[in-house]
Short mmCIF file of C-alpha atoms and ligand atoms in Angstrom, two decimals:
data_model
loop_
_atom_site.label_atom_id
_atom_site.label_comp_id
_atom_site.label_asym_id
_atom_site.label_seq_id
_atom_site.Cartn_x
_atom_site.Cartn_y
_atom_site.Cartn_z
CA UNK A 1441 -0.14 -0.08 -0.02
CA UNK A 1442 1.21 3.49 -0.85
CA UNK A 1443 2.31 5.79 1.80
CA UNK A 1444 -0.58 8.37 2.17
CA UNK A 1445 0.75 10.73 4.74
CA UNK A 1446 2.12 14.07 3.83
CA UNK A 1447 5.87 12.99 4.22
CA UNK A 1448 5.46 10.83 0.87
CA UNK A 1449 7.81 11.74 -1.79
CA UNK A 1450 5.15 11.78 -4.49
CA UNK A 1451 7.56 13.39 -7.00
CA UNK A 1452 9.98 10.51 -7.03
CA UNK A 1453 8.27 7.44 -5.93
CA UNK A 1454 5.24 7.29 -8.21
CA UNK A 1455 3.93 4.58 -10.40
CA UNK A 1456 5.87 4.41 -13.74
CA UNK A 1457 4.61 2.19 -17.04
CA UNK A 1458 7.24 1.10 -19.25
CA UNK A 1459 5.77 3.50 -21.69
CA UNK A 1460 6.25 6.67 -19.48
CA UNK A 1461 9.58 5.29 -18.35
CA UNK A 1462 10.72 5.30 -21.96
CA UNK A 1463 9.51 8.61 -22.73
CA UNK A 1464 11.27 10.06 -19.62
CA UNK A 1465 14.56 8.46 -20.57
CA UNK A 1466 14.42 10.02 -24.11
CA UNK A 1467 13.76 13.16 -22.70
CA UNK A 1468 17.12 13.30 -21.14
CA UNK A 1469 18.71 12.79 -24.60
CA UNK A 1470 17.89 16.14 -26.55
CA UNK A 1471 18.81 14.25 -29.95
CA UNK A 1472 16.20 11.53 -29.12
CA UNK A 1473 13.84 11.01 -31.97
CA UNK A 1474 11.07 8.84 -30.20
CA UNK A 1475 12.14 5.79 -32.07
CA UNK A 1476 12.48 3.69 -28.85
CA UNK A 1477 9.16 4.31 -27.60
CA UNK A 1478 7.68 3.25 -31.21
CA UNK A 1479 9.58 0.06 -30.95
CA UNK A 1480 9.21 -0.80 -27.30
CA UNK A 1481 5.45 -0.08 -27.39
CA UNK A 1482 5.18 -2.59 -30.44
CA UNK A 1483 7.17 -4.91 -28.38
CA UNK A 1484 5.20 -4.38 -25.36
CA UNK A 1485 1.77 -4.81 -27.22
CA UNK A 1486 3.10 -7.99 -28.73
CA UNK A 1487 4.51 -9.82 -25.62
CA UNK A 1488 0.96 -8.74 -23.83
CA UNK A 1489 -0.81 -10.66 -26.37
CA UNK A 1490 1.73 -13.56 -26.50
CA UNK A 1491 1.31 -13.63 -22.42
CA UNK A 1492 -2.39 -13.89 -23.22
CA UNK A 1493 -1.96 -16.79 -25.84
CA UNK A 1494 0.35 -18.69 -23.39
CA UNK A 1495 -2.02 -18.54 -20.53
CA UNK A 1496 -5.01 -19.69 -22.55
CA UNK A 1497 -3.16 -22.36 -24.61
CA UNK A 1498 -4.61 -25.34 -23.02
CA UNK A 1499 -7.96 -23.92 -23.44
CA UNK A 1500 -7.56 -22.74 -26.77
CA UNK A 1501 -6.16 -26.22 -27.58
CA UNK A 1502 -2.74 -24.46 -29.32
CA UNK A 1503 -0.33 -26.90 -27.37
CA UNK A 1504 1.95 -29.31 -28.90
CA UNK A 1505 4.02 -29.43 -32.10
CA UNK A 1506 2.93 -27.82 -35.54
CA UNK A 1507 4.32 -30.64 -37.47
CA UNK A 1508 7.42 -28.79 -39.07
CA UNK A 1509 10.85 -28.08 -38.12
CA UNK A 1510 12.58 -24.57 -37.99
CA UNK A 1511 15.57 -23.33 -39.86
CA UNK A 1512 17.64 -25.17 -37.08
CA UNK A 1513 15.78 -28.51 -37.71
CA UNK A 1514 13.79 -28.22 -34.53
CA UNK A 1515 10.20 -29.14 -33.93
CA UNK A 1516 8.12 -26.00 -34.05
CA UNK A 1517 5.42 -25.78 -31.58
CA UNK A 1518 2.11 -24.26 -32.50
CA UNK A 1519 2.94 -21.34 -30.12
CA UNK A 1520 6.22 -20.83 -31.60
CA UNK A 1521 4.65 -19.91 -35.02
CA UNK A 1522 1.64 -18.04 -33.29
CA UNK A 1523 4.02 -16.01 -31.09
CA UNK A 1524 6.25 -15.29 -34.42
CA UNK A 1525 3.11 -13.99 -36.07
CA UNK A 1526 2.27 -11.85 -33.42
CA UNK A 1527 5.50 -9.82 -33.15
CA UNK A 1528 5.72 -9.50 -37.04
CA UNK A 1529 2.34 -8.08 -36.88
CA UNK A 1530 2.97 -5.56 -34.16
CA UNK A 1531 6.41 -4.58 -35.22
CA UNK A 1532 6.01 -4.66 -39.11
CA UNK A 1533 3.80 -1.44 -38.80
CA UNK A 1534 6.35 0.69 -37.01
CA UNK A 1535 7.76 2.96 -39.64
CA UNK A 1536 11.24 3.08 -38.18
CA UNK A 1537 11.95 -0.58 -38.42
CA UNK A 1538 13.81 -1.60 -41.47
CA UNK A 1539 14.58 -5.22 -40.84
CA UNK A 1540 13.05 -8.21 -38.69
CA UNK A 1541 14.88 -11.23 -38.02
CA UNK A 1542 13.15 -14.19 -36.31
CA UNK A 1543 14.44 -17.52 -34.85
CA UNK A 1544 11.76 -18.93 -36.73
CA UNK A 1545 12.42 -17.45 -40.30
CA UNK A 1546 15.70 -18.52 -42.33
CA UNK A 1547 15.72 -15.23 -44.09
CA UNK A 1548 15.48 -11.95 -42.61
CA UNK A 1549 12.12 -9.90 -43.41
CA UNK A 1550 13.12 -6.42 -44.85
CA UNK A 1551 10.34 -3.80 -44.33
CA UNK A 1552 11.95 -0.49 -45.30
CA UNK A 1553 15.07 0.66 -46.79
CA UNK A 1554 16.95 3.40 -44.92
CA UNK A 1555 15.56 6.01 -47.24
CA UNK A 1556 11.97 4.77 -46.56
CA UNK A 1557 12.69 5.25 -42.86
CA UNK A 1558 14.08 1.88 -41.85
CA UNK A 1559 16.38 2.76 -39.09
CA UNK A 1560 16.41 -0.34 -37.09
CA UNK A 1561 16.62 -4.08 -36.91
CA UNK A 1562 14.95 -6.01 -34.37
CA UNK A 1563 15.86 -9.45 -33.89
CA UNK A 1564 13.94 -11.73 -31.80
CA UNK A 1565 13.41 -15.35 -30.34
CA UNK A 1566 9.55 -15.46 -30.38
CA UNK A 1567 9.07 -17.99 -27.81
CA UNK A 1568 12.07 -19.44 -26.27
CA UNK A 1569 11.79 -22.65 -24.41
CA UNK A 1570 8.77 -23.59 -26.03
CA UNK A 1571 9.34 -27.32 -25.72
CA UNK A 1572 8.37 -26.61 -21.89
CA UNK A 1573 4.94 -24.94 -22.83
CA UNK A 1574 2.83 -28.06 -22.51
CA UNK A 1575 3.78 -28.34 -18.73
CA UNK A 1576 3.35 -24.63 -17.97
CA UNK A 1577 6.75 -24.00 -17.18
CA UNK A 1578 8.21 -20.32 -17.73
CA UNK A 1579 8.92 -19.31 -21.32
CA UNK A 1580 9.82 -16.31 -22.90
CA UNK A 1581 10.29 -13.70 -25.65
CA UNK A 1582 13.88 -12.64 -26.32
CA UNK A 1583 14.84 -9.36 -28.57
CA UNK A 1584 17.93 -7.30 -29.48
CA UNK A 1585 17.68 -4.03 -31.32
CA UNK A 1586 20.67 -3.00 -33.76
CA UNK A 1587 20.94 0.40 -35.61
CA UNK A 1588 20.83 0.03 -39.35
CA UNK A 1589 23.03 1.98 -41.94
CA UNK A 1590 22.30 3.53 -45.15
CA UNK A 1591 22.09 1.06 -47.73
CA UNK A 1592 20.85 -1.89 -45.76
CA UNK A 1593 18.58 -3.15 -47.84
CA UNK A 1594 21.19 -3.46 -50.56
CA UNK A 1595 23.77 -5.28 -48.26
CA UNK A 1596 21.11 -7.81 -47.15
CA UNK A 1597 22.26 -10.04 -44.09
CA UNK A 1598 25.75 -8.23 -44.01
CA UNK A 1599 23.93 -5.26 -42.78
CA UNK A 1600 22.91 -7.01 -39.48
CA UNK A 1601 25.91 -8.99 -38.83
CA UNK A 1602 27.32 -7.05 -36.15
CA UNK A 1603 28.84 -7.95 -32.97
CA UNK A 1604 26.62 -7.47 -29.66
CA UNK A 1605 28.18 -4.55 -28.40
CA UNK A 1606 26.66 -2.55 -31.11
CA UNK A 1607 23.15 -3.39 -29.70
CA UNK A 1608 21.45 -0.14 -28.60
CA UNK A 1609 18.93 -2.06 -26.55
CA UNK A 1610 18.06 -5.68 -25.69
CA UNK A 1611 15.51 -7.31 -23.51
CA UNK A 1612 13.33 -10.26 -22.56
CA UNK A 1613 9.76 -10.85 -21.21
CA UNK A 1614 9.19 -13.76 -19.15
CA UNK A 1615 5.80 -15.52 -19.29
CA UNK A 1616 6.05 -17.16 -15.81
CA UNK A 1617 4.11 -16.90 -12.60
CA UNK A 1618 3.90 -13.17 -13.57
CA UNK A 1619 4.83 -11.42 -16.91
CA UNK A 1620 8.22 -9.94 -16.42
CA UNK A 1621 9.80 -7.36 -18.68
CA UNK A 1622 13.38 -6.74 -18.45
CA UNK A 1623 14.99 -4.01 -20.59
CA UNK A 1624 18.29 -2.33 -21.08
CA UNK A 1625 18.86 0.61 -23.52
CA UNK A 1626 22.74 0.70 -22.45
CA UNK A 1627 22.02 2.47 -19.19
CA UNK A 1628 21.47 -0.23 -16.56
CA UNK A 1629 18.61 -2.57 -16.46
CA UNK A 1630 15.09 -2.24 -15.59
CA UNK A 1631 12.48 -4.61 -14.80
CA UNK A 1632 8.76 -4.00 -15.24
CA UNK A 1633 5.91 -6.23 -14.33
CA UNK A 1634 2.65 -6.51 -16.28
CA UNK A 1635 -0.38 -5.46 -13.94
CA UNK A 1636 -3.22 -7.18 -15.50
CA UNK A 1637 -5.73 -5.15 -13.92
CA UNK A 1638 -4.47 -2.04 -15.81
CA UNK A 1639 -3.03 -3.80 -18.72
CA UNK A 1640 0.28 -2.25 -18.56
CA UNK A 1641 3.77 -3.07 -17.37
CA UNK A 1642 4.82 -1.22 -14.50
CA UNK A 1643 8.35 -0.54 -13.06
CA UNK A 1644 9.23 -2.67 -10.19
CA UNK A 1645 12.93 -2.01 -10.18
CA UNK A 1646 15.43 -0.01 -11.68
CA UNK A 1647 19.30 -0.22 -12.07
CA UNK A 1648 19.20 -3.92 -11.08
CA UNK A 1649 22.57 -5.50 -9.97
CA UNK A 1650 23.36 -8.92 -10.27
CA UNK A 1651 24.84 -10.47 -6.95
CA UNK A 1652 28.64 -10.48 -7.02
CA UNK A 1653 28.68 -14.16 -6.16
CA UNK A 1654 26.13 -16.91 -5.24
CA UNK A 1655 26.75 -20.68 -5.39
CA UNK A 1656 24.53 -21.82 -7.72
CA UNK A 1657 25.22 -23.37 -11.15
CA UNK A 1658 22.73 -23.91 -14.08
CA UNK A 1659 23.57 -26.38 -16.70
CA UNK A 1660 22.10 -29.41 -18.11
CA UNK A 1661 24.31 -31.86 -16.34
CA UNK A 1662 22.61 -35.02 -17.94
CA UNK A 1663 25.12 -34.17 -20.95
CA UNK A 1664 28.33 -34.20 -18.77
CA UNK A 1665 29.60 -37.15 -20.50
CA UNK A 1666 29.87 -35.07 -23.74
CA UNK A 1667 31.45 -31.82 -21.96
CA UNK A 1668 34.84 -30.78 -22.70
CA UNK A 1669 37.08 -31.66 -19.85
CA UNK A 1670 37.21 -27.93 -18.62
CA UNK A 1671 33.51 -28.10 -17.89
CA UNK A 1672 33.67 -31.31 -15.97
CA UNK A 1673 36.65 -30.08 -13.89
CA UNK A 1674 34.32 -26.92 -13.01
CA UNK A 1675 31.70 -29.31 -11.86
CA UNK A 1676 33.82 -31.27 -9.96
CA UNK A 1677 35.15 -28.36 -8.07
CA UNK A 1678 31.52 -26.81 -7.78
CA UNK A 1679 30.39 -29.94 -6.17
CA UNK A 1680 33.40 -30.02 -3.69
CA UNK A 1681 32.55 -26.46 -2.89
CA UNK A 1682 29.03 -26.86 -1.78
CA UNK A 1683 27.27 -25.32 -4.88
CA UNK A 1684 23.45 -26.03 -5.70
CA UNK A 1685 22.07 -26.71 -9.01
CA UNK A 1686 19.06 -25.08 -10.57
CA UNK A 1687 18.17 -25.60 -14.43
CA UNK A 1688 14.78 -25.11 -15.68
CA UNK A 1689 15.68 -25.79 -19.32
CA UNK A 1690 14.13 -22.47 -20.47
CA UNK A 1691 16.80 -19.88 -20.97
CA UNK A 1692 14.82 -16.82 -20.29
CA UNK A 1693 13.70 -18.40 -16.94
CA UNK A 1694 17.17 -19.62 -15.87
CA UNK A 1695 18.83 -16.32 -16.85
CA UNK A 1696 16.04 -14.20 -15.00
CA UNK A 1697 16.74 -16.32 -11.79
CA UNK A 1698 20.49 -15.90 -12.35
CA UNK A 1699 19.97 -12.26 -12.77
CA UNK A 1700 18.02 -11.72 -9.61
CA UNK A 1701 19.76 -14.61 -7.47
CA UNK A 1702 23.10 -14.75 -9.03
CA UNK A 1703 24.96 -17.84 -10.04
CA UNK A 1704 26.13 -18.78 -13.59
CA UNK A 1705 24.26 -20.15 -16.22
CA UNK A 1706 26.12 -22.31 -18.77
CA UNK A 1707 25.46 -24.11 -22.14
CA UNK A 1708 28.57 -25.70 -23.04
CA UNK A 1709 29.49 -27.49 -26.18
CA UNK A 1710 28.11 -30.96 -26.25
CA UNK A 1711 28.30 -33.96 -28.77
CA UNK A 1712 24.99 -32.90 -30.49
CA UNK A 1713 26.02 -28.99 -30.26
CA UNK A 1714 29.67 -28.73 -30.71
CA UNK A 1715 29.07 -24.78 -31.08
CA UNK A 1716 26.74 -24.76 -27.97
CA UNK A 1717 22.93 -24.81 -28.55
CA UNK A 1718 21.84 -21.12 -27.96
CA UNK A 1719 21.86 -18.66 -30.79
CA UNK A 1720 24.15 -15.80 -30.79
CA UNK A 1721 22.44 -13.01 -32.20
CA UNK A 1722 19.00 -13.32 -30.54
CA UNK A 1723 19.52 -15.49 -27.58
CA UNK A 1724 23.06 -15.03 -26.44
CA UNK A 1725 23.91 -11.27 -27.38
CA UNK A 1726 20.74 -9.68 -25.69
CA UNK A 1727 21.10 -11.72 -22.67
CA UNK A 1728 24.70 -10.73 -22.51
CA UNK A 1729 24.14 -7.00 -22.82
CA UNK A 1730 21.42 -7.33 -19.83
CA UNK A 1731 23.78 -9.49 -17.68
CA UNK A 1732 26.70 -7.09 -18.34
CA UNK A 1733 24.90 -3.91 -17.86
CA UNK A 1734 23.54 -5.58 -14.48
CA UNK A 1735 27.24 -5.74 -13.62
CA UNK A 1736 27.85 -9.47 -14.41
CA UNK A 1737 29.69 -11.11 -17.32
CA UNK A 1738 28.99 -13.16 -20.32
CA UNK A 1739 31.61 -15.30 -22.22
CA UNK A 1740 31.74 -17.77 -24.99
CA UNK A 1741 34.14 -20.07 -26.28
CA UNK A 1742 36.59 -17.28 -27.15
CA UNK A 1743 35.99 -14.63 -24.50
CA UNK A 1744 33.18 -11.89 -24.18
CA UNK A 1745 30.29 -12.90 -26.18
CA UNK A 1746 29.36 -9.29 -27.08
CA UNK A 1747 32.58 -8.87 -29.21
CA UNK A 1748 32.06 -11.97 -31.33
CA UNK A 1749 31.94 -11.09 -35.15
CA UNK A 1750 28.95 -13.02 -36.43
CA UNK A 1751 29.42 -14.91 -39.66
CA UNK A 1752 25.69 -16.11 -40.12
CA UNK A 1753 22.37 -14.81 -38.53
CA UNK A 1754 21.54 -17.98 -36.88
CA UNK A 1755 24.87 -19.13 -35.65
CA UNK A 1756 25.19 -20.61 -32.28
CA UNK A 1757 27.44 -19.71 -29.47
CA UNK A 1758 28.61 -21.61 -25.88
CA UNK A 1759 27.34 -19.51 -23.10
CA UNK A 1760 28.67 -18.71 -19.83
CA UNK A 1761 26.82 -15.93 -18.00
CA UNK A 1762 26.06 -14.49 -14.60
CA UNK A 1763 27.69 -13.30 -11.45
CA UNK A 1764 31.06 -11.92 -12.13
CA UNK A 1765 32.78 -14.06 -9.58
CA UNK A 1766 30.81 -17.28 -10.50
CA UNK A 1767 31.95 -16.71 -14.50
CA UNK A 1768 35.26 -15.97 -13.22
CA UNK A 1769 35.40 -19.68 -11.61
CA UNK A 1770 34.31 -21.19 -14.77
CA UNK A 1771 36.96 -19.31 -16.75
CA UNK A 1772 39.58 -20.28 -14.58
CA UNK A 1773 39.01 -23.98 -15.71
CA UNK A 1774 38.62 -22.98 -19.33
CA UNK A 1775 42.12 -21.36 -19.41
CA UNK A 1776 43.91 -24.08 -17.58
P1 AHM B 136 14.63 -23.08 -28.09
O1 AHM B 136 14.74 -21.81 -28.84
O2 AHM B 136 14.24 -24.08 -29.27
O3 AHM B 136 13.31 -23.08 -27.26
O4 AHM B 136 15.75 -23.70 -27.49
C1 AHM B 136 16.51 -23.25 -26.47
C2 AHM B 136 16.31 -23.60 -25.19
C3 AHM B 136 16.45 -22.69 -24.03
O5 AHM B 136 15.48 -22.08 -23.63
C4 AHM B 136 17.32 -23.67 -23.08
O6 AHM B 136 18.12 -22.76 -22.23
C5 AHM B 136 17.72 -24.57 -23.89
O7 AHM B 136 17.36 -24.77 -24.93
C6 AHM B 136 17.68 -25.80 -23.22
O8 AHM B 136 18.32 -26.91 -23.80
P2 AHM B 136 18.32 -28.36 -23.29
O9 AHM B 136 17.10 -29.27 -23.30
O10 AHM B 136 19.29 -29.20 -24.33
O11 AHM B 136 19.08 -28.48 -21.78
MG1 MG B 137 15.25 -20.08 -28.35
#
C-alpha cells in the first residue's frame, strides 16, 4: 500500500509504466527522435498478446508441435508460430523498423530501406523454451535491437551481422507466474511487471545489479559425458565447494533467476551441439548485454560474447553468463 502521509515523496516515488519510463529516458537525450518508444511499445503490445495466448494455450487447444521443423531442424510448437506472427504483426507496422530477424524464419524480413525510414533491425526469439510450454513452465520472448545504416537493404544479411556490443537495446519478457519485462537501453537494467488489472507493464525495479557471487550453477548436467574436460573439472570443483544446481531448461527463466539471485548459467559445447546450442544474435547477445549492464559477465568459447563477429544470422554460441565471480570460476577452468 502506498504511504498516504504528507511526508511521502510523491514526486520521485510514483507509479511508472514502461511507456512513461521510455518517454522520460528519451527526454534526457535532446537528440532522441522517439524511435525507441515506438519500437518498445510494439514489443510491449506483442508480448502482452503472447502472454495472453500462453495463459490460454490449453483452453484454446494450441499446445503441442505444429508438425514442421524450423531453420535449425528443431520441431516448431504451434505457439512458436503464433508468437512469431504476433511479433511480426505488431512490429511490421512501425515505420522506423527496417528489418526483422526471427529464430523461426530462415531469412530476415526486410520491411523498409533506410530512405523509407528503416532505421533499426529487431532480432528476436519469439518464444524461447517453447518445448516446455505443454507443462506450464516459464517461457519467454528475447529481443535485440541494432541500428541500421544507409544502404542496409542492398547489403542484405551483412547489414545486420554486427557484434553484440553494437546493440542499442536488448530485453526479454518472461511468461512465468507473472509476466516480467526486463530491458536495457545501455543505461542499466530495469524490470517491469505486467499489471493485468490495468494492462500495463509497471516499473518494479530500476538499475538492477546482479549479485557478485552465489553458489548456484545452471547447466544441463545430463550431458556431462560429452562436455569438454574444463566444464567437467569446473563441476567437480563446484560439487566439492557446496554449490547447488538449478536448471529449468528455459533460458529466459534460468537467466532471469541468475540475474536476480546470482550464480552462473552455462550452455557448453556438447556432442550434439559442438558450438553450443543457443543462438548468438537473438539469444546470447541480448542476454549478455543485460547481464553485463547489471554488473555481470558473459563469455563464450573465445572470450566476451558481445565481441564475437558473427558469420551468419543463426549461428550458435557457447554461453557462460552470470555473477562476475561465478563466471570467473568457470573461466579459470577454461583457461587452465
Ligand atoms: P528453443 O529456442 O528451441 O526453445 O531452445 C532453447 C532452449 C533454451 O531456452 C534452453 O536454455 C535450452 O534450450 C535448453 O536446452 P536443453 O534441453 O538441451 O538443456
Ligand atoms: Mg530459443
